[in-house]
Each structure stands twice: as C-alpha cells, then as structure tokens.
mmCIF file of C-alpha atoms in Angstrom:
data_model
loop_
_atom_site.group_PDB
_atom_site.id
_atom_site.type_symbol
_atom_site.label_atom_id
_atom_site.label_comp_id
_atom_site.label_asym_id
_atom_site.label_seq_id
_atom_site.Cartn_x
_atom_site.Cartn_y
_atom_site.Cartn_z
ATOM 1 C CA VAL A 191 32.981 28.486 -56.898
ATOM 2 C CA ALA A 192 30.261 28.843 -54.278
ATOM 3 C CA TYR A 193 30.149 25.183 -53.830
ATOM 4 C CA ARG A 194 34.039 24.972 -53.072
ATOM 5 C CA ARG A 195 33.788 27.932 -50.720
ATOM 6 C CA GLY A 196 31.074 26.189 -48.847
ATOM 7 C CA GLU A 197 32.833 22.858 -48.834
ATOM 8 C CA THR A 198 35.952 24.690 -47.479
ATOM 9 C CA LEU A 199 34.054 26.285 -44.523
ATOM 10 C CA GLY A 200 32.222 23.057 -43.965
ATOM 11 C CA GLY A 201 35.439 21.145 -43.757
ATOM 12 C CA ALA A 202 36.973 23.676 -41.394
ATOM 13 C CA GLU A 203 33.990 23.376 -39.094
ATOM 14 C CA ARG A 204 34.233 19.569 -39.170
ATOM 15 C CA GLU A 205 37.874 19.809 -38.170
ATOM 16 C CA ARG A 206 36.945 22.209 -35.474
ATOM 17 C CA VAL A 207 34.206 20.297 -33.848
ATOM 18 C CA ARG A 208 35.130 16.691 -34.848
ATOM 19 C CA PRO A 209 31.522 15.472 -34.731
ATOM 20 C CA GLY A 210 32.022 11.883 -35.936
ATOM 21 C CA ARG A 211 29.423 10.427 -38.019
ATOM 22 C CA LEU A 212 26.712 12.909 -38.440
ATOM 23 C CA GLY A 213 22.924 12.024 -38.637
ATOM 24 C CA ALA A 214 20.545 14.398 -40.260
ATOM 25 C CA GLU A 215 19.524 16.175 -37.117
ATOM 26 C CA ARG A 216 22.977 16.807 -35.785
ATOM 27 C CA GLY A 217 24.128 17.868 -39.343
ATOM 28 C CA LEU A 218 21.371 20.513 -39.410
ATOM 29 C CA SER A 219 22.132 21.728 -35.907
ATOM 30 C CA LEU A 220 25.760 22.395 -36.967
ATOM 31 C CA ALA A 221 24.597 24.061 -40.098
ATOM 32 C CA ALA A 222 22.152 26.364 -38.253
ATOM 33 C CA ASP A 223 25.167 27.589 -36.139
ATOM 34 C CA MET A 224 27.022 28.716 -39.222
ATOM 35 C CA LEU A 225 23.994 29.922 -40.839
ATOM 36 C CA GLU A 226 23.288 32.249 -37.947
ATOM 37 C CA LYS A 227 26.761 33.945 -38.129
ATOM 38 C CA PHE A 228 26.307 34.481 -41.995
ATOM 39 C CA GLY A 229 22.910 36.209 -41.466
ATOM 40 C CA TYR A 230 20.488 33.716 -42.722
ATOM 41 C CA GLU A 231 18.351 33.647 -39.556
ATOM 42 C CA PRO A 232 18.006 29.740 -39.498
ATOM 43 C CA GLU A 233 14.494 28.443 -38.032
ATOM 44 C CA ARG A 234 13.957 24.790 -37.352
ATOM 45 C CA ALA A 235 10.707 23.917 -38.745
ATOM 46 C CA THR A 236 10.925 20.386 -37.745
ATOM 47 C CA PRO A 237 13.750 18.208 -36.590
ATOM 48 C CA THR A 238 14.613 17.470 -40.106
ATOM 49 C CA LEU A 239 13.929 20.554 -41.776
ATOM 50 C CA LEU A 240 15.837 23.887 -41.523
ATOM 51 C CA ARG A 241 14.307 26.933 -42.997
ATOM 52 C CA LEU A 242 16.153 30.390 -43.566
ATOM 53 C CA ARG A 243 14.085 33.464 -42.715
ATOM 54 C CA ASN A 244 16.521 35.874 -44.242
ATOM 55 C CA CYS A 245 18.347 36.092 -47.491
ATOM 56 C CA PRO A 246 21.718 37.878 -46.737
ATOM 57 C CA PHE A 247 21.876 38.901 -50.356
ATOM 58 C CA GLN A 248 18.286 40.347 -50.704
ATOM 59 C CA PRO A 249 19.131 43.582 -52.493
ATOM 60 C CA LEU A 250 20.943 41.442 -55.288
ATOM 61 C CA ALA A 251 18.146 38.849 -55.264
ATOM 62 C CA ALA A 252 15.507 41.260 -55.920
ATOM 63 C CA LYS A 253 17.463 41.898 -59.131
ATOM 64 C CA ALA A 254 18.626 38.531 -59.946
ATOM 65 C CA PRO A 255 16.759 35.952 -57.963
ATOM 66 C CA ALA A 256 17.732 32.924 -60.174
ATOM 67 C CA LEU A 257 21.313 33.755 -59.848
ATOM 68 C CA VAL A 258 21.358 34.425 -56.074
ATOM 69 C CA CYS A 259 19.319 31.278 -55.385
ATOM 70 C CA ALA A 260 21.605 29.108 -57.404
ATOM 71 C CA VAL A 261 24.523 30.558 -55.552
ATOM 72 C CA ASN A 262 23.080 29.958 -52.358
ATOM 73 C CA GLN A 263 22.138 26.513 -52.960
ATOM 74 C CA ALA A 264 25.470 25.506 -54.186
ATOM 75 C CA PHE A 265 27.166 27.371 -51.187
ATOM 76 C CA LEU A 266 24.984 25.514 -48.772
ATOM 77 C CA ALA A 267 25.324 22.142 -50.657
ATOM 78 C CA GLY A 268 29.121 22.564 -50.488
ATOM 79 C CA TYR A 269 28.959 23.352 -46.706
ATOM 80 C CA LEU A 270 26.869 20.244 -45.851
ATOM 81 C CA HIS A 271 29.398 18.160 -47.997
ATOM 82 C CA GLY A 272 32.358 19.451 -46.390
ATOM 83 C CA LEU A 273 30.877 18.998 -42.920
ATOM 84 C CA GLY A 274 30.253 15.486 -43.814
ATOM 85 C CA SER A 275 26.469 15.734 -43.338
ATOM 86 C CA ASP A 276 25.706 13.340 -46.054
ATOM 87 C CA LYS A 277 22.189 12.857 -44.739
ATOM 88 C CA THR A 278 21.115 16.258 -45.520
ATOM 89 C CA THR A 279 20.690 18.210 -48.746
ATOM 90 C CA ALA A 280 20.132 21.837 -49.496
ATOM 91 C CA VAL A 281 17.274 22.319 -51.873
ATOM 92 C CA LEU A 282 15.406 25.385 -53.785
ATOM 93 C CA ALA A 283 12.277 26.110 -51.811
ATOM 94 C CA PRO A 284 11.447 29.694 -52.589
ATOM 95 C CA ARG A 285 9.128 31.352 -50.073
ATOM 96 C CA PRO A 286 8.059 34.904 -49.700
ATOM 97 C CA ASP A 287 10.396 37.153 -47.516
ATOM 98 C CA ALA A 288 12.788 34.286 -46.927
ATOM 99 C CA CYS A 289 15.855 32.643 -48.223
ATOM 100 C CA CYS A 290 15.109 30.476 -51.307
ATOM 101 C CA VAL A 291 17.132 27.361 -50.039
ATOM 102 C CA GLU A 292 16.088 25.034 -47.249
ATOM 103 C CA LEU A 293 18.219 22.250 -45.657
ATOM 104 C CA ARG A 294 16.536 19.062 -45.269
ATOM 105 C CA ALA A 295 17.209 15.568 -44.203
ATOM 106 C CA ASN A 296 17.354 13.285 -47.311
ATOM 107 C CA GLY A 297 13.824 12.211 -48.336
ATOM 108 C CA VAL A 298 12.113 14.963 -46.534
ATOM 109 C CA THR A 299 9.737 17.089 -49.019
ATOM 110 C CA GLN A 300 7.937 20.287 -48.505
ATOM 111 C CA ASP A 301 4.256 20.715 -48.468
ATOM 112 C CA ALA A 302 3.451 22.433 -51.945
ATOM 113 C CA SER A 303 0.934 24.736 -50.242
ATOM 114 C CA GLU A 304 3.929 26.024 -48.262
ATOM 115 C CA SER A 305 5.972 26.873 -51.567
ATOM 116 C CA GLY A 306 6.520 30.658 -52.515
ATOM 117 C CA THR A 307 7.145 31.901 -55.928
ATOM 118 C CA ALA A 308 10.279 33.756 -55.765
ATOM 119 C CA CYS A 309 13.668 34.208 -53.893
ATOM 120 C CA GLY A 310 13.649 36.595 -51.131
ATOM 121 C CA ARG A 311 10.359 38.167 -51.997
#
C-alpha cells in the first residue's frame, strides 16, 4: 500500500513538472522538494545522495522501527518509480536521530562508519 501511494504521488508530480528523462541528480532534486513538504527534512549529502534528517513518524518509529522503516522505504521507492527516476533507489540506512531511508543514485554506497543502528533514534 505504501509503495502504491508513493507511486501515485510520484506519477502526479511527473505529470505536473514533465521533467522528461531523469538523471540521478535531477530525480533526487525533485524528490527533495516533495520530501520537504512531507516533513522529512532532506539534506543533499552529495550530488547523488539525499539523506533525510527527520522521520515524520518518530513516535511510532520508537515503538516499531522495523515496520516504520519498511513502510518509509516502500513509500519512497514507489515515489521514485512513479516519478520515473529509474537512476535512483531508496535504501535502508539507519542513522541516529534521522530517517532510516536514504535516496541514492544507483550504485552509490554508504560508508559503513556513517551507519547508525536504529530507525529514528
């Protein structure tokens, strides 16, 4: 359900902005605009990595992090797909005091020393 909702929102955004073929950087920029509106507080760590400083579902994430992280990842993956941003992916990357999902260009990996241990903690 989360994936389909994200896909619907991504498709609507694609219709609205008509971006044409999206590279990774443009896809992440369009995603950042939506994520800001939804309270994720996106932060561009690099041109090909978008981190989310806030989990809008923090109270629930504290009680059920695996569930909230999986729903967030599915929603954001669906959004990227609906947007037509096939050069990007939503991956689980838990960090303390942040959302557990990052949006990355395909092939970008995270430095293991930057990884946290729990969603939203």
